[in-house]
CSV table of C-alpha atoms and ligand atoms in Angstrom, one decimal:
chain,number,residue,atom,x,y,z
A,1,MET,CA,5.7,-17.3,63.6
A,2,GLN,CA,7.7,-20.5,63.8
A,3,LEU,CA,8.8,-21.8,60.4
A,4,ILE,CA,6.6,-24.7,59.2
A,5,THR,CA,8.5,-27.4,57.2
A,6,LYS,CA,7.2,-30.0,54.8
A,7,GLN,CA,8.2,-32.6,57.5
A,8,ASN,CA,5.9,-30.8,60.0
A,9,ILE,CA,3.0,-31.0,57.6
A,10,ILE,CA,3.6,-34.7,56.8
A,11,GLN,CA,3.6,-35.4,60.5
A,12,TRP,CA,0.2,-33.6,60.9
A,13,LEU,CA,-1.4,-35.4,58.0
A,14,SER,CA,-0.2,-38.7,59.3
A,15,TYR,CA,-1.8,-38.4,62.7
A,16,ASP,CA,-4.4,-41.0,63.5
A,17,GLU,CA,-7.8,-39.8,64.9
A,18,GLU,CA,-6.8,-39.9,68.6
A,19,HIS,CA,-3.8,-37.7,68.0
A,20,CYS,CA,-5.5,-34.9,66.0
A,21,SER,CA,-6.8,-32.8,68.9
A,22,ASP,CA,-3.7,-30.6,69.3
A,23,LEU,CA,-3.6,-29.9,65.5
A,24,PHE,CA,-7.2,-29.0,65.4
A,25,LEU,CA,-7.0,-26.8,68.5
A,26,LYS,CA,-4.0,-25.0,67.0
A,27,ALA,CA,-6.0,-24.4,63.8
A,28,GLN,CA,-9.0,-23.1,65.7
A,29,ASN,CA,-6.8,-20.7,67.6
A,30,SER,CA,-5.2,-19.4,64.4
A,31,LYS,CA,-8.6,-18.8,63.0
A,32,LYS,CA,-9.7,-16.8,66.1
A,33,GLN,CA,-6.5,-14.8,66.1
A,34,PHE,CA,-6.2,-14.0,62.4
A,35,THR,CA,-9.7,-13.9,61.0
A,36,LYS,CA,-12.9,-12.2,62.2
A,37,ASN,CA,-13.8,-15.6,63.6
A,38,LYS,CA,-17.0,-15.5,61.6
A,39,VAL,CA,-18.5,-18.0,59.1
A,40,PHE,CA,-19.7,-16.4,55.8
A,41,LEU,CA,-22.4,-17.8,53.6
A,42,ARG,CA,-22.3,-17.9,49.8
A,43,GLY,CA,-25.3,-18.9,47.9
A,44,LEU,CA,-24.2,-21.5,45.3
A,45,ILE,CA,-25.9,-21.4,41.9
A,46,GLU,CA,-25.0,-24.4,39.7
A,47,TYR,CA,-25.6,-22.5,36.5
A,48,SER,CA,-25.0,-25.2,33.9
A,49,ASN,CA,-23.8,-28.8,33.7
A,50,VAL,CA,-22.6,-28.4,30.1
A,51,CYS,CA,-18.8,-29.0,30.0
A,52,SER,CA,-16.3,-29.1,27.3
A,53,LYS,CA,-13.7,-30.9,29.4
A,54,ASN,CA,-13.4,-34.6,30.1
A,55,CYS,CA,-11.8,-35.0,33.5
A,56,LEU,CA,-11.6,-38.7,34.3
A,57,TYR,CA,-13.2,-38.3,37.8
A,58,CYS,CA,-16.2,-36.0,37.1
A,59,GLY,CA,-19.8,-36.9,36.4
A,60,LEU,CA,-20.2,-33.8,34.2
A,61,ARG,CA,-17.4,-34.8,31.8
A,62,SER,CA,-18.4,-34.3,28.2
A,63,HIS,CA,-18.1,-38.0,27.3
A,64,ASN,CA,-20.8,-38.8,29.9
A,65,LYS,CA,-23.6,-39.2,27.4
A,66,ILE,CA,-26.1,-40.5,30.0
A,67,LEU,CA,-26.4,-37.1,31.6
A,68,GLN,CA,-29.1,-34.7,30.6
A,69,ARG,CA,-27.6,-31.2,30.2
A,70,TYR,CA,-29.2,-28.0,31.4
A,71,THR,CA,-28.4,-24.3,31.6
A,72,LEU,CA,-30.4,-22.0,33.9
A,73,SER,CA,-32.4,-19.2,32.5
A,74,GLU,CA,-31.7,-15.6,33.4
A,75,GLU,CA,-34.9,-15.6,35.4
A,76,ASP,CA,-33.7,-18.7,37.4
A,77,VAL,CA,-30.4,-17.0,38.2
A,78,LEU,CA,-31.9,-13.7,39.2
A,79,SER,CA,-34.5,-15.4,41.5
A,80,ALA,CA,-31.7,-17.4,43.2
A,81,ALA,CA,-29.7,-14.2,43.6
A,82,GLU,CA,-32.7,-12.5,45.1
A,83,PHE,CA,-33.1,-15.4,47.6
A,84,ALA,CA,-29.5,-15.1,48.6
A,85,TYR,CA,-29.9,-11.3,49.1
A,86,GLN,CA,-33.1,-11.7,51.1
A,87,SER,CA,-31.5,-14.4,53.2
A,88,LYS,CA,-28.6,-11.9,54.0
A,89,PHE,CA,-26.0,-14.2,52.5
A,90,GLY,CA,-23.8,-11.3,51.3
A,91,SER,CA,-22.5,-13.2,48.3
A,92,ILE,CA,-23.2,-15.8,45.6
A,93,VAL,CA,-21.1,-18.2,43.6
A,94,ILE,CA,-21.9,-18.9,40.0
A,95,GLN,CA,-20.5,-22.3,39.1
A,96,ALA,CA,-20.7,-24.4,35.9
A,97,GLY,CA,-18.8,-26.8,33.7
A,98,GLU,CA,-16.5,-25.2,31.2
A,99,ASN,CA,-17.9,-23.3,28.1
A,100,GLN,CA,-15.8,-20.8,26.2
A,101,SER,CA,-18.2,-19.8,23.5
A,102,THR,CA,-18.7,-16.1,23.0
A,103,LYS,CA,-22.4,-16.4,23.3
A,104,TYR,CA,-22.0,-18.0,26.7
A,105,THR,CA,-19.3,-15.7,28.0
A,106,ASN,CA,-21.4,-12.7,27.0
A,107,THR,CA,-24.5,-14.2,28.8
A,108,ILE,CA,-22.4,-14.4,32.0
A,109,THR,CA,-21.2,-10.8,31.6
A,110,ASN,CA,-24.9,-9.8,31.3
A,111,LEU,CA,-25.8,-11.7,34.4
A,112,ILE,CA,-23.0,-10.2,36.4
A,113,ASP,CA,-24.0,-6.7,35.1
A,114,LYS,CA,-27.7,-7.2,36.1
A,115,ILE,CA,-26.9,-8.5,39.6
A,116,GLN,CA,-24.5,-5.7,40.2
A,117,ASN,CA,-27.2,-3.2,39.1
A,118,ILE,CA,-30.1,-4.7,41.0
A,119,TYR,CA,-28.2,-4.9,44.3
A,120,ASN,CA,-26.0,-1.8,43.8
A,121,GLY,CA,-22.9,-3.9,44.2
A,122,GLN,CA,-24.1,-5.2,47.6
A,123,LEU,CA,-24.1,-8.9,46.6
A,124,ALA,CA,-20.6,-10.0,46.0
A,125,ILE,CA,-20.2,-12.4,43.0
A,126,THR,CA,-17.7,-15.3,42.9
A,127,LEU,CA,-17.2,-17.2,39.6
A,128,SER,CA,-16.3,-20.8,39.3
A,129,LEU,CA,-16.5,-21.3,35.5
A,130,GLY,CA,-13.3,-23.2,34.6
A,131,GLU,CA,-10.5,-22.1,32.4
A,132,GLN,CA,-11.1,-19.0,30.4
A,133,SER,CA,-9.1,-16.5,28.3
A,134,LYS,CA,-7.6,-13.4,29.7
A,135,GLU,CA,-10.1,-11.3,27.6
A,136,THR,CA,-13.1,-13.2,29.1
A,137,LEU,CA,-11.8,-12.9,32.7
A,138,THR,CA,-11.2,-9.2,32.2
A,139,GLN,CA,-14.7,-8.7,30.8
A,140,TRP,CA,-16.2,-10.5,33.8
A,141,ARG,CA,-14.0,-8.6,36.3
A,142,ASN,CA,-15.0,-5.3,34.7
A,143,ALA,CA,-18.6,-6.3,34.9
A,144,GLY,CA,-18.1,-6.6,38.7
A,145,ALA,CA,-17.2,-10.2,39.6
A,146,LYS,CA,-14.8,-10.0,42.6
A,147,ARG,CA,-13.6,-13.5,43.1
A,148,TYR,CA,-12.7,-16.6,41.0
A,149,LEU,CA,-12.3,-20.2,42.0
A,150,LEU,CA,-10.2,-22.5,39.8
A,151,ARG,CA,-9.0,-25.7,41.5
A,152,ILE,CA,-5.6,-27.1,40.5
A,153,GLU,CA,-7.0,-30.5,41.7
A,154,THR,CA,-3.5,-31.7,42.5
A,155,SER,CA,-0.2,-29.8,42.4
A,156,ASN,CA,1.7,-32.9,41.2
A,157,GLN,CA,1.9,-32.9,37.4
A,158,ASP,CA,2.1,-36.7,37.0
A,159,LEU,CA,-0.9,-37.2,39.3
A,160,PHE,CA,-2.7,-34.4,37.4
A,161,TYR,CA,-2.3,-36.3,34.1
A,162,SER,CA,-3.4,-39.6,35.7
A,163,ILE,CA,-6.8,-38.0,36.4
A,164,HIS,CA,-7.1,-35.9,33.2
A,165,PRO,CA,-6.7,-36.8,29.5
A,166,ASN,CA,-3.2,-35.9,28.4
A,167,ASP,CA,-4.1,-33.3,25.7
A,168,ASN,CA,-4.1,-29.6,25.0
A,169,ASN,CA,-7.5,-29.2,26.6
A,170,HIS,CA,-6.3,-30.4,29.9
A,171,SER,CA,-3.0,-28.6,30.5
A,172,PHE,CA,-1.5,-28.4,34.0
A,173,SER,CA,0.7,-25.4,33.1
A,174,ASN,CA,-2.3,-23.6,31.5
A,175,ARG,CA,-4.2,-23.9,34.7
A,176,ILE,CA,-1.3,-22.4,36.7
A,177,LYS,CA,-1.0,-19.6,34.2
A,178,ILE,CA,-4.7,-18.8,34.6
A,179,LEU,CA,-4.3,-18.6,38.4
A,180,GLU,CA,-1.6,-16.0,37.8
A,181,VAL,CA,-3.7,-14.1,35.3
A,182,LEU,CA,-6.6,-14.0,37.8
A,183,LYS,CA,-4.2,-12.4,40.3
A,184,GLU,CA,-3.0,-9.9,37.7
A,185,LEU,CA,-6.7,-8.9,37.1
A,186,ASP,CA,-7.2,-8.2,40.8
A,187,TYR,CA,-9.6,-11.1,41.5
A,188,GLN,CA,-9.6,-12.7,45.0
A,189,VAL,CA,-8.2,-16.0,43.8
A,190,GLY,CA,-9.3,-19.4,45.0
A,191,THR,CA,-8.0,-22.8,44.3
A,192,GLY,CA,-8.1,-26.3,45.8
A,193,VAL,CA,-7.4,-29.9,45.5
A,194,MET,CA,-9.1,-33.3,45.8
A,195,ILE,CA,-8.1,-35.4,48.7
A,196,GLY,CA,-7.7,-39.2,48.5
A,197,LEU,CA,-7.2,-39.6,44.8
A,198,PRO,CA,-6.0,-43.0,43.5
A,199,ASN,CA,-2.2,-43.1,43.8
A,200,GLN,CA,-2.1,-39.9,45.8
A,201,THR,CA,0.3,-39.9,48.8
A,202,ILE,CA,0.6,-37.9,52.0
A,203,ASP,CA,3.7,-36.5,50.5
A,204,ASN,CA,1.7,-35.2,47.5
A,205,LEU,CA,-0.9,-33.6,49.8
A,206,ALA,CA,1.8,-31.9,51.8
A,207,ASP,CA,3.1,-30.5,48.5
A,208,ASP,CA,-0.4,-29.3,47.7
A,209,LEU,CA,-0.6,-27.2,50.8
A,210,LEU,CA,2.9,-25.7,50.1
A,211,PHE,CA,1.9,-25.1,46.5
A,212,MET,CA,-1.1,-23.1,47.7
A,213,LYS,CA,1.0,-21.1,50.1
A,214,ASN,CA,3.7,-20.5,47.5
A,215,ILE,CA,1.2,-19.0,45.0
A,216,ASP,CA,-0.2,-16.9,47.9
A,217,ILE,CA,-3.8,-17.9,47.4
A,218,ASP,CA,-6.7,-16.0,49.0
A,219,MET,CA,-9.4,-18.7,49.2
A,220,ILE,CA,-9.4,-22.5,49.3
A,221,GLY,CA,-12.1,-25.1,48.6
A,222,MET,CA,-10.8,-28.7,49.0
A,223,GLY,CA,-12.7,-31.8,49.6
A,224,PRO,CA,-12.4,-35.6,49.4
A,225,TYR,CA,-12.4,-37.4,46.1
A,226,ILE,CA,-15.6,-39.4,45.7
A,227,GLU,CA,-16.1,-42.0,43.0
A,228,HIS,CA,-18.7,-41.6,40.2
A,229,SER,CA,-19.6,-44.9,38.5
A,230,ASP,CA,-20.0,-43.2,35.0
A,231,THR,CA,-16.4,-42.1,34.9
A,232,PRO,CA,-13.1,-43.8,33.9
A,233,LEU,CA,-11.5,-43.2,37.3
A,234,TYR,CA,-14.2,-45.3,39.0
A,235,ALA,CA,-12.3,-48.5,38.2
A,236,SER,CA,-9.0,-47.3,39.8
A,237,LYS,CA,-8.0,-48.8,43.1
A,238,ASN,CA,-7.8,-46.4,46.0
A,239,THR,CA,-5.6,-46.7,49.0
A,240,PHE,CA,-7.7,-44.4,51.2
A,241,SER,CA,-11.1,-45.6,52.4
A,242,LEU,CA,-13.9,-42.9,52.4
A,243,LYS,CA,-13.5,-42.6,56.2
A,244,GLU,CA,-9.8,-42.0,55.8
A,245,ARG,CA,-10.4,-39.4,53.1
A,246,TYR,CA,-12.8,-37.6,55.6
A,247,LEU,CA,-10.2,-37.4,58.3
A,248,LEU,CA,-7.5,-36.5,55.9
A,249,THR,CA,-9.6,-33.6,54.6
A,250,LEU,CA,-10.1,-32.3,58.2
A,251,LYS,CA,-6.3,-32.5,58.7
A,252,MET,CA,-5.7,-30.7,55.4
A,253,ILE,CA,-8.1,-27.9,56.4
A,254,ALA,CA,-6.5,-27.5,59.8
A,255,SER,CA,-2.9,-27.6,58.4
A,256,MET,CA,-3.8,-25.0,55.8
A,257,ARG,CA,-5.4,-22.7,58.4
A,258,ILE,CA,-2.1,-22.9,60.4
A,259,LEU,CA,0.0,-22.3,57.2
A,260,MET,CA,-2.1,-19.4,56.0
A,261,PRO,CA,-4.1,-18.1,58.9
A,262,ASP,CA,-6.0,-15.3,57.2
A,263,ILE,CA,-7.4,-16.9,54.1
A,264,ASN,CA,-10.9,-18.1,53.5
A,265,ILE,CA,-11.4,-21.9,53.6
A,266,ALA,CA,-14.7,-23.6,52.6
A,267,ALA,CA,-16.4,-26.5,54.3
A,268,THR,CA,-17.3,-28.4,51.1
A,269,THR,CA,-20.4,-30.4,50.3
A,270,ALA,CA,-18.2,-33.4,49.3
A,271,LEU,CA,-17.3,-33.9,53.0
A,272,GLN,CA,-21.0,-34.1,53.9
A,273,THR,CA,-21.3,-37.0,51.5
A,274,ILE,CA,-19.1,-39.1,53.8
A,275,GLU,CA,-20.2,-37.7,57.2
A,276,PRO,CA,-23.4,-35.8,57.8
A,277,ASN,CA,-21.9,-33.7,60.7
A,278,SER,CA,-18.8,-32.8,58.8
A,279,ARG,CA,-19.7,-29.2,58.3
A,280,GLU,CA,-19.6,-28.5,62.0
A,281,LYS,CA,-16.4,-30.4,62.3
A,282,ALA,CA,-14.8,-28.5,59.3
A,283,ILE,CA,-15.7,-25.2,60.9
A,284,ALA,CA,-14.3,-26.3,64.2
A,285,VAL,CA,-10.9,-27.1,62.6
A,286,GLY,CA,-10.4,-24.0,60.6
A,287,ALA,CA,-13.0,-23.6,57.8
A,288,ASN,CA,-14.9,-20.3,57.7
A,289,ILE,CA,-17.1,-20.5,54.5
A,290,ILE,CA,-20.3,-22.4,53.9
A,291,MET,CA,-22.0,-22.5,50.5
A,292,PRO,CA,-25.7,-23.3,50.7
A,293,ASN,CA,-26.9,-24.7,47.4
A,294,ILE,CA,-29.6,-22.4,46.0
A,295,THR,CA,-29.9,-24.0,42.6
A,296,PRO,CA,-33.5,-24.6,41.6
A,297,LEU,CA,-34.4,-28.1,42.9
A,298,LYS,CA,-35.4,-29.6,39.6
A,299,TYR,CA,-31.8,-29.3,38.3
A,300,ARG,CA,-29.9,-30.5,41.3
A,301,GLU,CA,-29.9,-34.2,40.3
A,302,GLN,CA,-28.2,-33.2,37.1
A,303,TYR,CA,-25.2,-31.6,38.7
A,304,LEU,CA,-23.7,-34.7,40.1
A,305,LEU,CA,-19.9,-34.3,40.0
A,306,TYR,CA,-19.7,-37.4,42.3
A,307,GLU,CA,-22.2,-39.9,43.6
A,308,ASN,CA,-24.4,-39.6,46.7
A,309,LYS,CA,-24.1,-35.8,46.6
A,310,VAL,CA,-26.1,-34.4,49.6
A,311,GLN,CA,-29.1,-32.4,48.4
A,312,GLN,CA,-30.5,-29.9,50.9
A,313,ILE,CA,-33.3,-27.5,50.7
A,314,VAL,CA,-32.3,-24.1,52.0
A,315,ASP,CA,-35.2,-23.1,54.1
A,316,ASP,CA,-35.7,-21.8,57.7
A,317,ASP,CA,-34.9,-25.2,59.2
A,318,TYR,CA,-31.7,-25.4,57.2
A,319,ILE,CA,-30.6,-21.9,58.3
A,320,GLU,CA,-31.4,-22.7,62.0
A,321,ASN,CA,-29.3,-25.8,61.6
A,322,ILE,CA,-26.4,-23.9,60.2
A,323,LYS,CA,-26.6,-21.3,63.0
A,324,LYS,CA,-26.5,-24.1,65.6
A,325,CYS,CA,-23.6,-25.8,63.9
A,326,VAL,CA,-21.6,-22.6,63.7
A,327,GLN,CA,-22.3,-21.7,67.3
A,328,SER,CA,-21.3,-25.1,68.5
A,329,ALA,CA,-18.0,-24.5,66.7
A,330,ASP,CA,-17.6,-21.4,68.8
A,331,SER,CA,-18.2,-19.0,66.0
A,332,GLU,CA,-21.0,-16.9,64.5
A,333,ILE,CA,-22.4,-16.1,61.0
A,334,GLY,CA,-21.4,-12.9,59.3
A,335,TRP,CA,-24.8,-11.8,57.9
A,336,ASN,CA,-24.9,-9.4,55.0
A,337,ASP,CA,-21.1,-9.4,54.8
A,338,PHE,CA,-19.1,-10.0,51.6
A,339,GLY,CA,-16.8,-12.1,53.7
A,340,ASN,CA,-13.7,-10.9,51.9
A,341,SER,CA,-10.5,-12.9,52.3
A,342,LEU,CA,-8.5,-10.9,54.8
A,343,HIS,CA,-5.4,-12.2,53.1
A,344,TYR,CA,-6.5,-10.5,49.9
A,345,ASP,CA,-7.3,-7.2,51.7
A,346,LYS,CA,-3.8,-7.3,53.2
A,347,ARG,CA,-2.2,-8.3,49.8
A,348,VAL,CA,-3.9,-5.5,47.9
A,349,PHE,CA,-4.2,-2.6,50.3
B,1,5AD,N1,-15.1,-36.1,43.7
B,1,5AD,C1,-14.9,-35.0,44.4
B,1,5AD,N2,-14.8,-33.8,43.8
B,1,5AD,C2,-15.0,-33.7,42.5
B,1,5AD,N3,-15.0,-32.7,41.7
B,1,5AD,C3,-15.3,-33.1,40.4
B,1,5AD,N4,-15.5,-34.4,40.5
B,1,5AD,C4,-15.3,-34.8,41.7
B,1,5AD,C5,-15.3,-36.1,42.4
B,1,5AD,N5,-15.6,-37.2,41.7
B,1,5AD,C6,-14.7,-31.3,42.1
B,1,5AD,C7,-13.4,-30.8,41.4
B,1,5AD,C8,-13.9,-29.6,40.6
B,1,5AD,C9,-15.1,-29.2,41.4
B,1,5AD,C10,-16.1,-28.4,40.7
B,1,5AD,O1,-15.7,-30.4,41.8
B,1,5AD,O2,-12.4,-30.5,42.3
B,1,5AD,O3,-12.9,-28.6,40.5
B,2,SF4,FE1,-16.0,-30.2,33.6
B,2,SF4,FE2,-15.1,-29.3,36.0
B,2,SF4,FE3,-16.1,-31.7,35.8
B,2,SF4,FE4,-13.7,-31.2,34.7
B,2,SF4,S1,-14.3,-31.1,36.9
B,2,SF4,S2,-15.4,-32.3,33.7
B,2,SF4,S3,-14.0,-29.1,34.0
B,2,SF4,S4,-17.2,-29.8,35.5
């Protein structure tokens, strides 16, 4: 394969809308050639909005006192898992704010254990539960969790500290260390960045893509930054309009697909906040994962990382819609399939 330079990536990310078609086609061809050309569904369970961190952009930050906090019961989680299984999703994602208490980490271990037993290991579990100790991550891996998502948010350290408090609880190097630990523990490892942050440049975003390639990541979830009025970052000026962040995200997905053809890339909900048809578009330019939100409806309004988050009920109509959207992107759904990252399979076996 031809060597891709940072200059190439900067050029791709700088294309205006009319000049993106070659890039998008190239990404689509990479997906067809290097993946099973299927789209895999992961049922997303937003387990708890309690968070000990204080990220300057996120509605769940601990200093947001307006927000009512919740944690799902075991029964809620198991019935969501059952729904995912019956719907032939093949896998679930358990996502929450960060909580490192022993009681909490043991509760998660129990949940993983139960789900593994009920479905005989036939429902793959991805965790997205923030920064955790090596001991906790080992415990969860041993209980049967297969994948872990931990976004770096931006690979530029200065930019990282402009969107996080500069203290021990928000350490850039710690996050990188944990990504390494996850690999050591044989997780399929996912990361990602936000696109269109205040003071972010195309150069930063090109570095983000190269960072993810250099750490040899298996899965990626990246989406546009979207303001939340109850956060400090809301007041910051942004050079990118929402529309520009939307196109930039598509270009990031396409570029990443070309850079790492066999990884899993999610079409994130944040994109849909800007453009309702974005899911179809993201799939057509290289994404291969959709995460239908199966959190009980009564909690959805309390898991607002950003404003205007799209809330969809996962019913027959929704599934029909996804099927159509996947077909129109010249792909099909991988029912009952774990949807492993082929990159991970090659890396490990
Ligand atoms: N806009 C877009 N994405 C956000 N996230 C948190 N807040 C925002 C926001 N305002 C993303 C972060 C985090 C993930 C759970 O949600 O990337 O890792
Ligand atoms: Fe907590 Fe994650 Fe939001 Fe940061 S981005 S405040 S860690 S939920």
